[in-house]
mmCIF file of C-alpha atoms in Angstrom:
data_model
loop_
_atom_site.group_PDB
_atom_site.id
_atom_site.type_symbol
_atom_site.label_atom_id
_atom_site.label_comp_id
_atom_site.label_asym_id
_atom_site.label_seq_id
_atom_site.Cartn_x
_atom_site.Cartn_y
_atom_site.Cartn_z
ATOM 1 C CA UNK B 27 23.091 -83.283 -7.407
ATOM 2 C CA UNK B 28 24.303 -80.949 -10.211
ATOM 3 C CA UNK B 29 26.811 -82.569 -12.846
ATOM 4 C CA UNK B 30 29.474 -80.639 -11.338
ATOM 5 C CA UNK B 31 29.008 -82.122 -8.334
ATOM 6 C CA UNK B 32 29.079 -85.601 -9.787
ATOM 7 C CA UNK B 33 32.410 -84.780 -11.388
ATOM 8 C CA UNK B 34 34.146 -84.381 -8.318
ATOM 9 C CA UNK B 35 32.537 -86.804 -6.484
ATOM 10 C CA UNK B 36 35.402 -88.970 -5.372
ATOM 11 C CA UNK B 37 35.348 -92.789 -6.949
ATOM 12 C CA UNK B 38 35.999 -95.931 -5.073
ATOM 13 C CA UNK B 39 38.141 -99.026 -6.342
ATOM 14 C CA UNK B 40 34.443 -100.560 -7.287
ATOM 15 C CA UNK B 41 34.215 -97.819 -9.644
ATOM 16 C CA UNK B 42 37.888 -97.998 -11.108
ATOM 17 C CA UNK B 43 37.146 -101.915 -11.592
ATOM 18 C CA UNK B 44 33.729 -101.020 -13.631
ATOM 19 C CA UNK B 45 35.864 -99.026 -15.792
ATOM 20 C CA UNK B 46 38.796 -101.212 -16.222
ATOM 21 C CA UNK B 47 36.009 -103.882 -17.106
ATOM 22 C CA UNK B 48 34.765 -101.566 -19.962
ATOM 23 C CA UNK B 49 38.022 -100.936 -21.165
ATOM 24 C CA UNK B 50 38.956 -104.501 -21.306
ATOM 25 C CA UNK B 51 35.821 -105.584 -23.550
ATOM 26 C CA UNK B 52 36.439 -102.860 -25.699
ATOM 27 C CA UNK B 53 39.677 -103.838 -26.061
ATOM 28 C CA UNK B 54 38.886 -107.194 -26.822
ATOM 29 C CA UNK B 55 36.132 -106.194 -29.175
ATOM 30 C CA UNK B 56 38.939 -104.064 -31.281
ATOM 31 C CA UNK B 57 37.787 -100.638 -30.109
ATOM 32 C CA UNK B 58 40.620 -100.268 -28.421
ATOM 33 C CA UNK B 59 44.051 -100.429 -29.774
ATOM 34 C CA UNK B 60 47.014 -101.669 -27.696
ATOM 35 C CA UNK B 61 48.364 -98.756 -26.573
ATOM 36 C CA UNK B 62 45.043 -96.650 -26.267
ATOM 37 C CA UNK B 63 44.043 -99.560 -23.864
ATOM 38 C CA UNK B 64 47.056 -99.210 -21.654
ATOM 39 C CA UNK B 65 46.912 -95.551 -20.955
ATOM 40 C CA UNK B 66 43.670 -95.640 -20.167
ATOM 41 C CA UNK B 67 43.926 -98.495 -17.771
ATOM 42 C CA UNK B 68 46.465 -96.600 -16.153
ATOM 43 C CA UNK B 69 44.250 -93.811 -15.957
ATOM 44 C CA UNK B 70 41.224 -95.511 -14.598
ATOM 45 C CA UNK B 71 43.355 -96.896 -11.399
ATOM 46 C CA UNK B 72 44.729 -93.457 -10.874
ATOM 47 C CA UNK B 73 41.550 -91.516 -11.133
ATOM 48 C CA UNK B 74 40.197 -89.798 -8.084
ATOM 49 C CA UNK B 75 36.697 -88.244 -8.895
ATOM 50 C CA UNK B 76 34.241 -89.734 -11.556
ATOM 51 C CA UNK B 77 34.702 -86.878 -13.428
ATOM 52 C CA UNK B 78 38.021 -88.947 -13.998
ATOM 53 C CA UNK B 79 36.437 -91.849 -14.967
ATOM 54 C CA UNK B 80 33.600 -91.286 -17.422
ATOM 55 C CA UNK B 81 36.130 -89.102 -19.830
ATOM 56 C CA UNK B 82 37.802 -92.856 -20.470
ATOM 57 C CA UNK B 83 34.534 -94.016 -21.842
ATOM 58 C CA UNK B 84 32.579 -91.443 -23.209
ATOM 59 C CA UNK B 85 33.715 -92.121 -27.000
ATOM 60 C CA UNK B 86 32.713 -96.406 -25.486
ATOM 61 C CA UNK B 87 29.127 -96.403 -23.909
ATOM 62 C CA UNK B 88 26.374 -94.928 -25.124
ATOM 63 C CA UNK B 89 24.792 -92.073 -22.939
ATOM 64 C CA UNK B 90 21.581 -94.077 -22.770
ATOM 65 C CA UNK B 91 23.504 -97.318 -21.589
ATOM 66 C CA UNK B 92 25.099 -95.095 -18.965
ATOM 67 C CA UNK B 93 23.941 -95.494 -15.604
ATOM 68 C CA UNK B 94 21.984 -92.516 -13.959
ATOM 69 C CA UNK B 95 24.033 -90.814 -11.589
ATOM 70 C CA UNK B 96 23.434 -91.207 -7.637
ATOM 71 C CA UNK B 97 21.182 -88.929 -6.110
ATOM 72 C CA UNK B 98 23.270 -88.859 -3.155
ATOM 73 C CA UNK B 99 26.921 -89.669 -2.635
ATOM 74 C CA UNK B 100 27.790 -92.995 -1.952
ATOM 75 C CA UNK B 101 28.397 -94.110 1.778
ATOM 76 C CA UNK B 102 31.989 -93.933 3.000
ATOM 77 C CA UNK B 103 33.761 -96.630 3.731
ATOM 78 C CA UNK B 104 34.727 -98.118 6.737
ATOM 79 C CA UNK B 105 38.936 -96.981 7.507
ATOM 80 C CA UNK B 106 41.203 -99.196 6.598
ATOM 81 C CA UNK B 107 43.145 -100.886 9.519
ATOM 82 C CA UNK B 108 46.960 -98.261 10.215
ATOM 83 C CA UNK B 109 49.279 -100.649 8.454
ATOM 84 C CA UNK B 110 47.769 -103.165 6.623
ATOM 85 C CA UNK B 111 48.363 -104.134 2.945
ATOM 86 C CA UNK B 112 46.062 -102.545 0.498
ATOM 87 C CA UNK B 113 47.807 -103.910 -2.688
ATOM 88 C CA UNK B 114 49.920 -102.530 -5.386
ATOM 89 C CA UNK B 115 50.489 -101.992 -8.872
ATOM 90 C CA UNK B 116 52.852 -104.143 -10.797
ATOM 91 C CA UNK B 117 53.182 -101.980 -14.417
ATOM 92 C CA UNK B 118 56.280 -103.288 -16.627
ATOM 93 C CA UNK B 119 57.537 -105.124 -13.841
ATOM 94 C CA UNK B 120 56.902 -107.523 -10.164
ATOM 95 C CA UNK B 121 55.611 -106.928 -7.263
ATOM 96 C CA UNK B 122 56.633 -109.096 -4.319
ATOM 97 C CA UNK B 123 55.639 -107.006 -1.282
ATOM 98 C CA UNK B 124 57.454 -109.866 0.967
ATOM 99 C CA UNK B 125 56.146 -111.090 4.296
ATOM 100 C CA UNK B 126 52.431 -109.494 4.943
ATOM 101 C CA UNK B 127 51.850 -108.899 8.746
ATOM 102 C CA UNK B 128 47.921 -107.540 8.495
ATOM 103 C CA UNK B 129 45.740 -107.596 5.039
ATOM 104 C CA UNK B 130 43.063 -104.964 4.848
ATOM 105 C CA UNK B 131 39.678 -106.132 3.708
ATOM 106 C CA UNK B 132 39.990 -105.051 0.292
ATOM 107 C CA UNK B 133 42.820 -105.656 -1.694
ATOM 108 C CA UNK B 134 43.705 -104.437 -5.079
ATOM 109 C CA UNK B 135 46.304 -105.735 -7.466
ATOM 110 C CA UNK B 136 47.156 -104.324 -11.043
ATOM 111 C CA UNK B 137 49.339 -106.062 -12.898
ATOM 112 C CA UNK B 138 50.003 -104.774 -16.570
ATOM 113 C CA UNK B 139 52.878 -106.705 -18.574
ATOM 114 C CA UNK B 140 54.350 -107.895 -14.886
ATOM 115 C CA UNK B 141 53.928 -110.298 -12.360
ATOM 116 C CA UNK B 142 52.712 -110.416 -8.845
ATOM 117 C CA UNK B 143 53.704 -112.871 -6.290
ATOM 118 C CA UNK B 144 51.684 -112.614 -2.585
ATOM 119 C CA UNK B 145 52.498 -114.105 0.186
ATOM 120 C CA UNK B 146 49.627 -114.637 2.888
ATOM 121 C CA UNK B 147 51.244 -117.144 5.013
ATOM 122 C CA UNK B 148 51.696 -115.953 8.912
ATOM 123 C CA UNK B 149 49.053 -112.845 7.385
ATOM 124 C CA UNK B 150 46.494 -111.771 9.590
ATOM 125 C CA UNK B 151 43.480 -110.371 8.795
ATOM 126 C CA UNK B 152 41.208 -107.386 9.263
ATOM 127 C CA UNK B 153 38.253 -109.210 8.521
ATOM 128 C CA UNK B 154 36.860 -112.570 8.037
ATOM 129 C CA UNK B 155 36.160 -111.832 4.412
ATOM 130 C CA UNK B 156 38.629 -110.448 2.262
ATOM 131 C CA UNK B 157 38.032 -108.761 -1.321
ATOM 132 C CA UNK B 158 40.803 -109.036 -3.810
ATOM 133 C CA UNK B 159 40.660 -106.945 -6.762
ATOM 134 C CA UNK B 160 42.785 -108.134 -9.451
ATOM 135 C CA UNK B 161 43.287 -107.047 -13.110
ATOM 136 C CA UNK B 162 46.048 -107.315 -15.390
ATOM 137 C CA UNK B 163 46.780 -108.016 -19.056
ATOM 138 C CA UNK B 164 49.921 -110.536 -20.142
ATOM 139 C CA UNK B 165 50.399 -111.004 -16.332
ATOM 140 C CA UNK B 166 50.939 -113.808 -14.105
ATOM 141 C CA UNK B 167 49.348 -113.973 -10.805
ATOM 142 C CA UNK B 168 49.931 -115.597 -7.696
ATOM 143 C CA UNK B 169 48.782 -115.813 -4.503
ATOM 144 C CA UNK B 170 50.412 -118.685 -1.630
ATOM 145 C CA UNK B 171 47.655 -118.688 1.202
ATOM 146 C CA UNK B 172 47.776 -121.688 4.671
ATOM 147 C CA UNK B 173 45.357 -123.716 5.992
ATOM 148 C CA UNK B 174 42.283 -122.323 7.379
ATOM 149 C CA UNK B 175 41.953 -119.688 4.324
ATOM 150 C CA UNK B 176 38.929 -120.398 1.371
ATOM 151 C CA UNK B 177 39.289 -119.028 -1.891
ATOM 152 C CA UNK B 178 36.609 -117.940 -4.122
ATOM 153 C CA UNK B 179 37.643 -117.069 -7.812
ATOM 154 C CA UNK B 180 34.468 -116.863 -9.476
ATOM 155 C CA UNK B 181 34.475 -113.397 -9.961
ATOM 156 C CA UNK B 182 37.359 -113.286 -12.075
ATOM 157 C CA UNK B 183 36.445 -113.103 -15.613
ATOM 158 C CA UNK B 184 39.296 -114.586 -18.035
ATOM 159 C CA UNK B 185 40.113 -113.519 -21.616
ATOM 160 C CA UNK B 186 42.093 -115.579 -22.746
ATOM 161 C CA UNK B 187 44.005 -116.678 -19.691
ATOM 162 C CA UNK B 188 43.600 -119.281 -17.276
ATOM 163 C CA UNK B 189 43.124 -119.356 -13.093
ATOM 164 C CA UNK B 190 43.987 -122.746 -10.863
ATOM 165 C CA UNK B 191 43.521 -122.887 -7.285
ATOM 166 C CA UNK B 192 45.424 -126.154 -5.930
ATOM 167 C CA UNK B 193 45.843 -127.173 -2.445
ATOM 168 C CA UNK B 194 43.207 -125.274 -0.864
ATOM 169 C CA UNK B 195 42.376 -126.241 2.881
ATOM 170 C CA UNK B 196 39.022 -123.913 3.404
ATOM 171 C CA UNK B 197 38.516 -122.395 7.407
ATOM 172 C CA UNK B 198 36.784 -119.418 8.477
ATOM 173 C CA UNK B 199 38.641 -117.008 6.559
ATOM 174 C CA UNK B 200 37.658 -116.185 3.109
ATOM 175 C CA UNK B 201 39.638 -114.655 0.138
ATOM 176 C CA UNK B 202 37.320 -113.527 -2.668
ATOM 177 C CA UNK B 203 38.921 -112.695 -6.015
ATOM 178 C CA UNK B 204 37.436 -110.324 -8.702
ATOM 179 C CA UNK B 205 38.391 -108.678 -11.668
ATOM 180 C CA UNK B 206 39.293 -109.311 -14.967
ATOM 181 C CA UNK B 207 42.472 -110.553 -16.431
ATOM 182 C CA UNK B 208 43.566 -110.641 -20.224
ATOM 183 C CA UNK B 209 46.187 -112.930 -21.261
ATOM 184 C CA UNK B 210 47.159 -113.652 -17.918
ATOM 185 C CA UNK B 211 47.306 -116.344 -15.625
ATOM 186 C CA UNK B 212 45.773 -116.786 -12.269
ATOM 187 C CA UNK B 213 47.325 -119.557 -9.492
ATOM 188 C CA UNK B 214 46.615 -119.859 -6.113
ATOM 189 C CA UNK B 215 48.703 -122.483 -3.669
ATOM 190 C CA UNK B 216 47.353 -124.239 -1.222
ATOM 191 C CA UNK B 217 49.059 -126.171 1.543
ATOM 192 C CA UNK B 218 47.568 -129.511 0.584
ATOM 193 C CA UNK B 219 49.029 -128.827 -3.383
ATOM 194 C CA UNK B 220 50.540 -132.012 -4.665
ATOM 195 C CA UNK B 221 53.737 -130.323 -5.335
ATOM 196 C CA UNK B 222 54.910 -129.337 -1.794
ATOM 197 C CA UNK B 223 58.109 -128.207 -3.154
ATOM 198 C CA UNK B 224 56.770 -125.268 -5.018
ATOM 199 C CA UNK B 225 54.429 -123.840 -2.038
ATOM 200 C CA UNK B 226 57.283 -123.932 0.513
ATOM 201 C CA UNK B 227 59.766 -122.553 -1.767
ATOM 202 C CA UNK B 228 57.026 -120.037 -2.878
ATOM 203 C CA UNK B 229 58.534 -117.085 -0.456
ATOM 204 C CA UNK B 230 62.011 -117.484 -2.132
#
């Protein structure tokens, strides 16, 4: 494959969350400055082709820590379900999508200076194991689920912020969280949560 051809190659949201996680240590390292961080955050979850991504880190990685590029392009990915939630972008503001009928098996949430509140309860799902890509910076985070629904958060890496999953009943359907969040906090409620008031008055 000729560098051109890797340019155009189009990315997946694995590849936009390998960036973002770049980004984010160089931001907390101080080779990033606020604002540099922000646009190219923004950038990295808008990209299309890598040709997209690797200009955001080019003056960040050296070309010897850079992985090789594929010899062949990366297997496509199974269709999403027609109508099922694939996530959204909360930038300078919230994001409550409302009541969720289907969620797809990948999920991604980007929440920059805003908040996200998800509702999974009465949710069905495309697939017994559902990836959640979150990341965020001075965000807050959360996600009600019901009974029957695991959660795995330890593949969210936390600068500075804090994640709490409270009430969980686990079943046969699994909800596994990754990403990185800076500043921000993380909660998940669970239907067994000491404080029932807050999980049934979660949707409000």
């Amino acid at each position: 494959m000729t560098d051109g051809r890797l340019e155009t190659l189009r990315c997946s949201d694995q590849d936009r969350e390998l960036v973002a996680q770049v980004l984010n240590t160089a931001y907390a390292d101080g080779r990033l400055t606020f604002d540099e961080h922000a646009d190219r955050i923004a950038q990295a979850y808008d990209a299309k082709t890598f040709g997209e991504l690797s200009k955001l880190t080019v003056d960040l990685v050296a070309a010897e820590e850079r992985p090789p590029a594929p010899s062949t392009p990366p297997a496509p990915l199974a269709p999403s379900a027609s109508g099922a939630y694939r996530g959204g972008n909360a930038l300078f503001s919230s994001m409550r999508p409302g009541q969720i009928s289907l969620l797809d098996s990948e999920v991604t949430l980007n929440a920059w200076l805003g908040d996200v509140k998800l509702d999974l309860v009465g949710a069905q799902y495309v697939s017994p194991e559902t990836v959640v890509h979150i990341g965020g910076m001075m965000c807050d985070v959360k996600i009600r689920v019901p009974e029957g629904v695991s959660v795995d958060t330890s593949g969210i890496t936390l600068i500075l912020g804090d994640s709490k999953a409270d009430g969980i009943v686990p079943g046969s359907v699994n909800l596994k969280l990754v990403g990185t969040l800076i500043m921000g906090d993380l909660k998940i409620y669970g239907p067994a949560m000491a404080n029932q008031r807050k999980y049934t008055k979660f949707a409000r």
